[in-house]
């Protein structure tokens, strides 16, 4: 009796005990690149809730870029994700048929049960493709309330104190609506808030021929990601995921990406729910998938191409001209609050133009395992999660009120509500003179030259045009 019980226990330990249960992780890995939920993005970082209280200083102007919150699958993703239903059925067959190559590595019963119950939500169809989710909407409202609580004097009830700019898409305009409701509750509609749709400012890359040609349309742009995906360390991840789901062969890398996409969407739509698809991945798998996307954003919007800084300068210029107006005028200026509603690409380019998150070594497909890359600063998960925001607040100070500062004006730079670390500022707080010398130069040299420059044809046309113009004048 006693012996057989022991034997059962021993078998349980050897067999089922080693199945991997990933959905029930105590401390799951929740950094999912550009599809990370806002509250997961800054977990574990010191949250300096008092950063906005600068002794001896009053906030006088607020500038911010804001990314929309979580959204439904895009039109071009629906079919692939819907196809996970077939994959799920295959996994169920694998499990029921007991044809696992290695029982020790398969998903555990509770993970399997969750997955078996998963169904595609028919509301995720073309009609609602890409729309903001209710979580995305509420998060934007909550952010507006949080800013209002920190800066009640700036976020006041005077509509002339605001200027909102939003990109020409449904997500950005819906986010603007949510944000204004967060500020003014049900009164938001009555305020008729000043707003404009300035595509050139919000998405300068769309108007930059050189960027279009050398990055967007360049087939080499994703090459570092492709190198990484061709490496054994990435293939091992695909092999382990396949093994876990009971396949006798390695499933396609593209299918693994769909599983990942579903997993991270699920966690962004409802941060409290367990996603059955996330159970396919260990922490280390997720870190590799995250790096693959970091390689893409780094090359497309970041330091991976020099041009990105030159395009991103448009945001720095916007901020500088807004603040300069406030610094140069003795009397208070309106608006004091300027908020842009835009997308991840814009925020990444602005952060790059400001020189934040710059690593000492470039991100490449070959260096995933090196220490600097494991601790990299360029990380889409923390830079551009859903609801990402980049704020700059101008303060006017009385000089004897704070012995730590030298200038009458100070600028606090905040990324997702937390001070940005820049070596020429103190915990996000920067002297105006430093801002002028570091960011003012970037703003002043910001023009369309870099976008036209690439083509000699463009220059030739310009010269010809001015000659023609000159000739016309002379005649
Ligand atoms: C979805 O699955 C069907 C049937 O297996 C297949 O023909 C189709 O190519 C798949 N679509 C995508 C986008 O993977
Ligand atoms: C999407 O789903 C909604 C609600 O279920 C339905 O009213 C709508 O017609 C569907 N759209 C398409 C394109 O199938
Ligand atoms: C970008 O390049 C594509 C392909 O060459 C072209 O069709 C498109 O018009 C370009 N867009 C811009 C804004 O230059
Ligand atoms: C894949 O699984 C093996 C065996 O459990 C493990 O040693 C290896 O580290 C895993 N690889 C990855 C990329 O997680």
Coordinates of C-alpha atoms and ligand atoms in Angstrom, one line a residue:
X1 CA 0.0 0.0 0.0
X2 CA 2.6 2.5 1.2
X3 CA 5.0 1.4 -1.5
X4 CA 2.5 1.8 -4.4
X5 CA 1.6 5.3 -3.2
X6 CA 5.2 6.2 -3.2
X7 CA 5.6 4.7 -6.7
X8 CA 2.7 6.9 -7.9
X9 CA 4.2 9.9 -6.3
X10 CA 7.6 9.1 -7.9
X11 CA 5.9 8.6 -11.3
X12 CA 4.1 11.9 -10.9
X13 CA 7.3 13.7 -10.2
X14 CA 9.1 12.1 -13.1
X15 CA 6.4 12.4 -15.6
X16 CA 3.6 15.0 -15.3
X17 CA 5.4 16.9 -12.6
X18 CA 7.8 18.2 -15.2
X19 CA 5.3 19.4 -17.7
X20 CA 5.8 23.1 -18.2
X21 CA 3.0 25.3 -16.8
X22 CA 3.5 28.8 -18.2
X23 CA 0.2 30.5 -18.0
X24 CA 0.2 30.3 -14.2
X25 CA 3.7 32.0 -13.8
X26 CA 3.9 34.0 -10.6
X27 CA 6.0 36.6 -12.3
X28 CA 5.3 36.4 -16.0
X29 CA 7.4 38.3 -18.6
X30 CA 5.1 41.1 -19.9
X31 CA 7.4 43.2 -22.1
X32 CA 6.0 42.7 -25.6
X33 CA 7.6 45.4 -27.6
X34 CA 5.3 47.9 -29.3
X35 CA 2.3 45.9 -28.0
X36 CA 3.1 46.2 -24.3
X37 CA 0.4 47.4 -22.0
X38 CA 1.2 50.8 -20.4
X39 CA 1.2 49.5 -16.9
X40 CA 3.6 46.7 -17.7
X41 CA 6.1 49.0 -19.5
X42 CA 7.5 50.7 -16.4
X43 CA 7.2 48.0 -13.8
X44 CA 10.2 47.7 -11.6
X45 CA 11.4 51.2 -12.4
X46 CA 11.5 53.7 -9.6
X47 CA 8.3 55.7 -9.9
X48 CA 9.1 59.2 -8.8
X49 CA 5.6 60.6 -8.4
X50 CA 6.9 63.8 -7.1
X51 CA 9.2 64.7 -10.0
X52 CA 6.7 67.3 -11.2
X53 CA 7.1 69.3 -7.9
X54 CA 10.1 71.4 -8.5
X55 CA 10.9 73.6 -5.5
X56 CA 10.9 77.3 -6.2
X57 CA 9.4 76.8 -9.7
X58 CA 6.0 77.0 -11.3
X59 CA 5.0 75.1 -14.4
X60 CA 4.1 77.5 -17.3
X61 CA 3.9 75.3 -20.4
X62 CA 3.3 71.7 -21.1
X63 CA 4.1 69.8 -24.4
X64 CA 3.4 66.2 -25.0
X65 CA 3.3 63.5 -27.6
X66 CA 0.9 60.7 -26.9
X67 CA 0.5 57.3 -28.5
X68 CA -2.9 55.7 -28.8
X69 CA -3.8 52.7 -26.6
X70 CA -4.4 49.1 -27.4
X71 CA -6.4 48.3 -30.5
X72 CA -8.0 45.5 -32.4
X73 CA -6.0 43.5 -35.0
X74 CA -5.3 45.4 -38.2
X75 CA -7.1 44.5 -41.4
X76 CA -4.1 42.7 -42.7
X77 CA -3.6 40.6 -39.6
X78 CA -7.1 39.2 -39.2
X79 CA -6.8 36.2 -41.4
X80 CA -3.5 35.1 -39.9
X81 CA -4.7 35.4 -36.4
X82 CA -8.1 33.8 -37.2
X83 CA -6.1 30.9 -38.6
X84 CA -4.8 30.2 -35.1
X85 CA -8.1 28.3 -34.7
X86 CA -6.7 25.6 -37.1
X87 CA -3.5 25.6 -35.1
X88 CA -5.4 25.2 -31.9
X89 CA -7.3 22.2 -33.3
X90 CA -4.0 20.6 -34.3
X91 CA -2.6 21.2 -30.8
X92 CA -5.7 19.5 -29.3
X93 CA -5.2 16.5 -31.6
X94 CA -1.6 16.3 -30.6
X95 CA -2.5 16.4 -27.0
X96 CA -5.4 13.9 -27.2
X97 CA -3.4 11.6 -29.5
X98 CA -0.5 11.6 -27.0
X99 CA 2.0 12.0 -29.9
X100 CA 4.3 14.2 -28.0
X101 CA 8.0 13.8 -28.9
X102 CA 8.9 14.6 -25.4
X103 CA 6.3 14.6 -22.6
X104 CA 8.6 16.5 -20.3
X105 CA 8.5 19.5 -22.6
X106 CA 4.8 19.7 -23.4
X107 CA 2.4 22.3 -22.1
X108 CA 0.7 21.2 -18.8
X109 CA -2.9 20.2 -18.5
X110 CA -4.1 23.5 -17.2
X111 CA -2.4 25.4 -20.0
X112 CA -3.9 23.0 -22.5
X113 CA -7.4 23.3 -21.0
X114 CA -7.2 27.1 -21.4
X115 CA -6.0 26.8 -25.0
X116 CA -8.7 24.3 -25.8
X117 CA -11.4 26.8 -24.7
X118 CA -9.9 29.6 -26.8
X119 CA -12.0 30.9 -29.6
X120 CA -11.5 33.6 -32.2
X121 CA -13.7 36.7 -31.3
X122 CA -15.9 37.3 -34.4
X123 CA -16.0 41.0 -33.5
X124 CA -12.4 41.2 -34.6
X125 CA -13.5 41.6 -38.2
X126 CA -12.9 44.2 -41.0
X127 CA -15.5 46.6 -39.7
X128 CA -13.6 47.1 -36.4
X129 CA -10.1 46.5 -37.7
X130 CA -7.5 48.6 -35.9
X131 CA -10.0 50.3 -33.7
X132 CA -9.1 51.4 -30.2
X133 CA -10.2 48.9 -27.6
X134 CA -12.2 49.9 -24.5
X135 CA -9.0 49.5 -22.5
X136 CA -7.2 51.8 -24.9
X137 CA -9.9 54.3 -24.5
X138 CA -10.0 54.2 -20.7
X139 CA -6.2 54.3 -20.4
X140 CA -6.2 57.6 -22.4
X141 CA -8.9 59.0 -20.1
X142 CA -6.9 58.0 -17.1
X143 CA -3.7 59.5 -18.4
X144 CA -5.5 62.8 -19.0
X145 CA -6.8 62.8 -15.4
X146 CA -3.3 62.0 -14.1
X147 CA -1.8 65.0 -15.9
X148 CA -4.5 67.2 -14.7
X149 CA -3.9 66.1 -11.1
X150 CA -0.2 66.9 -11.4
X151 CA -0.6 70.2 -13.2
X152 CA -4.0 71.6 -12.2
X153 CA -3.0 75.2 -13.1
X154 CA -2.2 74.3 -16.7
X155 CA -4.9 71.8 -17.3
X156 CA -7.6 74.3 -16.3
X157 CA -11.1 74.9 -17.6
X158 CA -10.2 77.5 -20.2
X159 CA -10.4 76.0 -23.6
X160 CA -8.0 78.7 -25.0
X161 CA -5.3 77.2 -22.9
X162 CA -5.1 74.1 -25.1
X163 CA -4.0 73.1 -28.6
X164 CA -4.5 69.5 -29.6
X165 CA -3.0 68.0 -32.7
X166 CA -3.9 64.6 -34.0
X167 CA -2.9 62.4 -36.9
X168 CA -5.4 61.7 -39.6
X169 CA -6.5 58.2 -38.4
X170 CA -9.4 56.9 -36.4
X171 CA -7.2 55.7 -33.5
X172 CA -5.6 59.1 -33.0
X173 CA -8.8 61.0 -33.2
X174 CA -10.6 58.6 -30.8
X175 CA -7.7 58.9 -28.4
X176 CA -8.1 62.7 -28.5
X177 CA -11.8 62.3 -27.7
X178 CA -10.9 60.0 -24.7
X179 CA -8.3 62.4 -23.5
X180 CA -10.6 65.4 -23.6
X181 CA -13.2 63.4 -21.7
X182 CA -10.6 62.6 -19.1
X183 CA -10.1 66.3 -18.7
X184 CA -13.6 67.6 -18.9
X185 CA -15.8 64.6 -18.2
X186 CA -19.2 64.8 -20.0
X187 CA -18.6 68.5 -20.7
X188 CA -15.9 67.7 -23.2
X189 CA -18.1 68.0 -26.2
X190 CA -19.2 71.5 -25.2
X191 CA -15.8 72.9 -25.0
X192 CA -15.0 72.9 -28.7
X193 CA -11.3 72.5 -27.9
X194 CA -8.8 74.0 -30.3
X195 CA -7.5 71.2 -32.5
X196 CA -5.8 70.7 -35.7
X197 CA -4.7 67.9 -38.0
X198 CA -1.1 68.5 -38.9
X199 CA 0.1 65.5 -40.8
X200 CA 3.4 67.1 -41.7
X201 CA 4.3 67.7 -38.1
X202 CA 2.9 64.5 -36.7
X203 CA 4.2 62.1 -39.4
X204 CA 7.2 63.9 -41.0
X205 CA 8.5 60.6 -42.3
X206 CA 5.5 60.2 -44.6
X207 CA 6.6 63.4 -46.4
X208 CA 10.3 62.6 -46.5
X209 CA 11.3 61.2 -49.9
X210 CA 14.7 60.2 -48.7
X211 CA 13.3 58.3 -45.7
X212 CA 10.7 56.6 -47.9
X213 CA 13.4 55.5 -50.4
X214 CA 16.2 54.5 -48.1
X215 CA 14.3 53.1 -45.2
X216 CA 10.6 52.4 -45.8
X217 CA 10.9 51.1 -49.3
X218 CA 14.4 49.6 -48.8
X219 CA 14.3 45.8 -48.8
X220 CA 17.4 45.8 -46.6
X221 CA 15.7 47.6 -43.7
X222 CA 14.6 44.4 -41.9
X223 CA 17.9 42.6 -42.6
X224 CA 19.2 42.7 -39.0
X225 CA 16.0 41.1 -37.8
X226 CA 16.3 38.5 -40.6
X227 CA 19.8 37.7 -39.6
X228 CA 18.7 37.2 -36.0
X229 CA 15.8 35.0 -37.1
X230 CA 18.2 32.8 -39.1
X231 CA 20.4 32.2 -36.1
X232 CA 20.4 29.0 -34.1
X233 CA 19.4 30.9 -31.0
X234 CA 16.2 31.9 -32.7
X235 CA 15.6 28.5 -34.3
X236 CA 16.0 26.9 -30.9
X237 CA 13.2 29.0 -29.6
X238 CA 10.9 28.0 -32.5
X239 CA 11.9 24.3 -31.9
X240 CA 11.0 24.5 -28.2
X241 CA 7.7 26.2 -28.9
X242 CA 6.9 23.5 -31.4
X243 CA 7.8 20.8 -28.9
X244 CA 5.7 22.4 -26.2
X245 CA 2.7 22.4 -28.5
X246 CA 3.1 18.8 -29.5
X247 CA 4.4 19.0 -33.1
X248 CA 6.7 16.4 -34.5
X249 CA 8.3 19.1 -36.7
X250 CA 9.2 22.7 -36.2
X251 CA 6.3 25.0 -37.0
X252 CA 6.9 27.9 -39.3
X253 CA 8.5 31.0 -37.8
X254 CA 5.6 33.0 -39.2
X255 CA 3.1 30.9 -37.2
X256 CA 5.2 31.5 -34.0
X257 CA 4.9 35.2 -34.7
X258 CA 1.1 34.9 -35.0
X259 CA 1.0 33.1 -31.7
X260 CA 3.1 35.9 -30.2
X261 CA 0.9 38.5 -31.7
X262 CA -2.2 36.9 -30.3
X263 CA -0.5 36.5 -26.9
X264 CA 0.5 40.2 -26.6
X265 CA -2.8 41.5 -28.0
X266 CA -4.6 39.5 -25.3
X267 CA -2.5 40.9 -22.6
X268 CA -3.0 44.4 -23.8
X269 CA -6.7 44.1 -24.2
X270 CA -7.2 42.9 -20.7
X271 CA -4.2 43.1 -18.5
X272 CA -5.8 40.9 -15.8
X273 CA -6.6 38.0 -18.1
X274 CA -4.2 35.1 -18.7
X275 CA -3.7 34.6 -22.4
X276 CA -3.7 30.9 -23.4
X277 CA -1.3 31.7 -26.3
X278 CA 1.3 33.2 -24.0
X279 CA 1.6 29.7 -22.4
X280 CA 3.5 28.7 -25.6
X281 CA 6.5 30.8 -24.5
X282 CA 9.0 30.8 -21.8
X283 CA 10.6 34.1 -20.5
X284 CA 13.6 33.5 -22.7
X285 CA 11.5 32.8 -25.8
X286 CA 9.7 36.1 -25.2
X287 CA 12.9 38.0 -24.8
X288 CA 14.0 36.8 -28.2
X289 CA 10.8 37.7 -29.9
X290 CA 11.1 41.1 -28.2
X291 CA 14.6 41.6 -29.5
X292 CA 13.5 40.7 -33.1
X293 CA 11.1 43.6 -33.0
X294 CA 13.7 45.9 -31.4
X295 CA 15.9 45.3 -34.3
X296 CA 13.1 46.4 -36.6
X297 CA 12.3 49.6 -34.7
X298 CA 16.0 50.4 -34.3
X299 CA 16.6 50.2 -38.0
X300 CA 13.3 51.8 -39.2
X301 CA 12.9 54.6 -36.7
X302 CA 16.0 54.6 -34.5
X303 CA 19.8 54.9 -34.4
X304 CA 20.1 52.1 -36.9
X305 CA 19.9 54.8 -39.6
X306 CA 21.3 58.3 -39.3
X307 CA 18.4 59.7 -41.3
X308 CA 15.9 59.0 -38.5
X309 CA 17.4 61.7 -36.2
X310 CA 17.1 64.2 -39.0
X311 CA 13.4 63.4 -39.6
X312 CA 12.7 63.2 -35.8
X313 CA 14.0 66.8 -35.4
X314 CA 10.6 68.0 -36.4
X315 CA 9.2 67.1 -33.0
X316 CA 12.1 68.8 -31.2
X317 CA 11.6 71.9 -33.3
X318 CA 7.9 71.9 -32.4
X319 CA 8.7 71.7 -28.7
X320 CA 11.4 74.3 -28.9
X321 CA 9.3 76.9 -30.7
X322 CA 6.5 76.4 -28.2
X323 CA 8.7 76.8 -25.2
X324 CA 10.7 79.7 -26.7
X325 CA 7.5 81.7 -27.1
X326 CA 6.8 81.2 -23.4
X327 CA 10.4 82.1 -22.3
X328 CA 10.6 85.2 -24.5
X329 CA 7.4 86.8 -23.4
X330 CA 7.0 88.2 -19.9
X331 CA 3.3 87.9 -20.0
X332 CA 1.7 84.4 -19.8
X333 CA 1.0 83.0 -23.3
X334 CA -1.8 80.9 -24.5
X335 CA -2.0 78.0 -25.1
X336 CA 0.0 76.6 -22.3
X337 CA -0.9 73.0 -23.1
X338 CA 0.0 71.4 -26.4
X339 CA -0.7 67.7 -27.0
X340 CA -0.1 65.6 -30.0
X341 CA -1.9 62.3 -30.6
X342 CA 0.2 60.1 -32.8
X343 CA 1.8 56.7 -33.3
X344 CA 4.8 54.7 -32.1
X345 CA 7.0 55.6 -35.0
X346 CA 6.7 59.3 -34.1
X347 CA 7.6 58.8 -30.4
X348 CA 10.6 56.6 -31.3
X349 CA 11.9 59.1 -33.7
X350 CA 11.4 62.0 -31.2
X351 CA 13.3 60.1 -28.5
X352 CA 16.1 59.4 -31.0
X353 CA 16.3 63.0 -32.1
X354 CA 16.6 64.0 -28.4
X355 CA 19.5 61.5 -28.0
X356 CA 17.8 59.3 -25.4
X357 CA 18.1 55.5 -25.3
X358 CA 21.4 55.5 -27.3
X359 CA 23.4 52.4 -26.8
X360 CA 27.2 52.2 -26.9
X361 CA 27.1 49.4 -29.5
X362 CA 24.6 49.1 -32.3
X363 CA 21.8 46.5 -32.2
X364 CA 22.6 43.8 -34.7
X365 CA 21.3 40.3 -35.6
X366 CA 24.6 38.9 -34.3
X367 CA 25.0 40.3 -30.8
X368 CA 21.9 39.2 -28.9
X369 CA 23.9 37.4 -26.2
X370 CA 26.4 40.2 -25.5
X371 CA 26.1 42.0 -22.2
X372 CA 25.4 45.5 -23.6
X373 CA 22.5 44.2 -25.7
X374 CA 21.0 42.2 -22.9
X375 CA 21.0 45.5 -20.9
X376 CA 20.2 47.7 -24.0
X377 CA 18.6 51.1 -23.7
X378 CA 16.8 50.9 -27.1
X379 CA 13.8 48.8 -26.0
X380 CA 10.4 49.2 -27.8
X381 CA 8.7 47.7 -24.8
X382 CA 9.5 50.6 -22.5
X383 CA 9.9 53.4 -25.2
X384 CA 6.7 52.8 -27.2
X385 CA 4.2 50.7 -25.3
X386 CA 0.5 51.4 -25.8
X387 CA -0.4 54.9 -24.5
X388 CA 3.3 55.8 -24.6
X389 CA 3.9 59.5 -23.9
X390 CA 6.8 61.9 -24.1
X391 CA 6.2 65.1 -22.1
X392 CA 8.2 68.2 -21.6
X393 CA 7.2 70.8 -19.0
X394 CA 8.6 74.3 -18.8
X395 CA 9.0 75.8 -15.4
X396 CA 9.6 79.4 -14.4
X397 CA 11.6 79.7 -11.2
X398 CA 12.7 82.2 -8.6
X399 CA 16.4 81.8 -8.5
X400 CA 16.8 82.0 -4.8
X401 CA 14.0 79.5 -4.4
X402 CA 16.2 76.5 -5.3
X403 CA 19.9 76.4 -4.8
X404 CA 20.3 73.5 -7.3
X405 CA 19.3 75.4 -10.4
X406 CA 21.0 78.1 -12.3
X407 CA 18.5 79.3 -14.9
X408 CA 15.2 81.0 -14.4
X409 CA 13.7 78.5 -16.8
X410 CA 13.9 74.7 -16.4
X411 CA 12.5 71.9 -18.5
X412 CA 11.4 68.6 -17.0
X413 CA 11.5 65.7 -19.6
X414 CA 9.3 62.8 -18.9
X415 CA 8.9 59.5 -20.6
X416 CA 5.7 57.6 -19.7
X417 CA 5.4 60.0 -16.7
X418 CA 8.9 59.2 -15.4
X419 CA 12.0 61.5 -15.6
X420 CA 14.2 60.8 -18.7
X421 CA 17.8 60.1 -17.9
X422 CA 20.1 62.3 -19.9
X423 CA 23.6 63.0 -18.7
X424 CA 23.2 66.7 -19.1
X425 CA 20.2 67.0 -16.9
X426 CA 19.5 66.1 -13.3
X427 CA 16.9 63.3 -13.0
X428 CA 15.0 64.7 -16.0
X429 CA 15.2 68.3 -15.0
X430 CA 17.3 70.4 -17.4
X431 CA 18.5 74.0 -17.4
X432 CA 17.0 76.0 -20.1
X433 CA 20.5 77.1 -21.3
X434 CA 21.3 73.4 -21.7
X435 CA 18.1 72.7 -23.6
X436 CA 18.9 75.6 -25.9
X437 CA 22.4 74.4 -26.6
X438 CA 21.5 70.7 -27.0
X439 CA 18.0 70.7 -28.4
X440 CA 17.9 74.2 -29.8
X441 CA 20.7 73.3 -32.3
X442 CA 18.8 70.3 -33.4
X443 CA 15.6 72.4 -33.9
X444 CA 17.5 75.2 -35.8
X445 CA 19.2 72.8 -38.2
X446 CA 15.9 71.0 -38.8
X447 CA 14.8 71.4 -42.4
X448 CA 13.7 69.4 -45.3
X449 CA 17.2 69.3 -46.7
X450 CA 17.9 65.8 -45.4
X451 CA 14.8 64.6 -47.1
X452 CA 15.6 66.1 -50.5
X453 CA 19.3 65.8 -50.2
X454 CA 19.6 62.2 -51.2
X455 CA 18.7 62.9 -54.8
X456 CA 20.9 65.1 -57.0
X457 CA 18.0 65.2 -59.4
X458 CA 16.1 67.1 -56.7
X459 CA 18.8 69.7 -56.3
X460 CA 19.1 70.1 -60.1
X461 CA 15.4 70.7 -60.4
X462 CA 15.6 73.3 -57.6
X463 CA 18.5 75.1 -59.2
X464 CA 16.8 75.1 -62.6
X465 CA 13.6 76.4 -61.0
X466 CA 15.4 79.3 -59.4
X467 CA 17.2 80.1 -62.6
X468 CA 13.8 80.1 -64.4
X469 CA 12.4 82.2 -61.7
X470 CA 15.4 84.6 -62.0
X471 CA 14.9 84.8 -65.7
X472 CA 11.3 85.6 -65.3
X473 CA 12.1 88.4 -62.9
X474 CA 14.7 89.8 -65.3
X475 CA 12.4 89.7 -68.2
Ligands
LIG1 C1 -5.2 30.6 -43.4 O1 -5.4 29.2 -43.5 C2 -5.9 28.8 -44.8 C3 -6.2 27.4 -44.7 O2 -5.2 26.6 -44.1 C4 -4.7 29.1 -45.8 O3 -5.1 28.8 -47.1 C5 -4.4 30.6 -45.8 O4 -3.3 30.9 -46.6 C6 -4.1 31.0 -44.3 N1 -3.9 32.5 -44.3 C7 -2.8 33.1 -43.8 C8 -2.8 34.6 -43.9 O5 -2.0 32.5 -43.2
LIG2 C1 -18.4 42.5 -37.8 O1 -19.1 42.2 -36.7 C2 -20.2 43.0 -36.4 C3 -20.8 42.6 -35.1 O2 -20.7 41.2 -34.9 C4 -21.2 43.0 -37.6 O3 -22.3 43.8 -37.3 C5 -20.5 43.4 -38.9 O4 -21.3 43.3 -40.0 C6 -19.2 42.5 -39.1 N1 -18.5 43.1 -40.2 C7 -18.0 42.3 -41.2 C8 -17.2 43.0 -42.3 O5 -18.2 41.1 -41.2
LIG3 C1 7.3 56.2 -51.3 O1 7.8 55.3 -52.3 C2 6.8 54.6 -53.1 C3 7.5 53.6 -54.0 O2 8.6 54.1 -54.6 C4 6.0 55.5 -53.8 O3 4.9 54.9 -54.5 C5 5.4 56.5 -52.8 O4 4.6 57.5 -53.5 C6 6.5 57.2 -52.0 N1 5.9 58.1 -51.0 C7 6.4 59.3 -50.8 C8 5.7 60.1 -49.7 O5 7.4 59.7 -51.3
LIG4 C1 15.1 24.9 -25.4 O1 14.9 23.8 -24.6 C2 16.1 23.2 -24.1 C3 15.7 21.9 -23.3 O2 14.8 22.2 -22.3 C4 16.8 24.2 -23.3 O3 18.0 23.7 -22.8 C5 17.1 25.4 -24.1 O4 17.7 26.4 -23.3 C6 15.8 26.0 -24.7 N1 16.1 27.0 -25.6 C7 15.5 28.2 -25.5 C8 15.8 29.1 -26.6 O5 14.8 28.5 -24.6

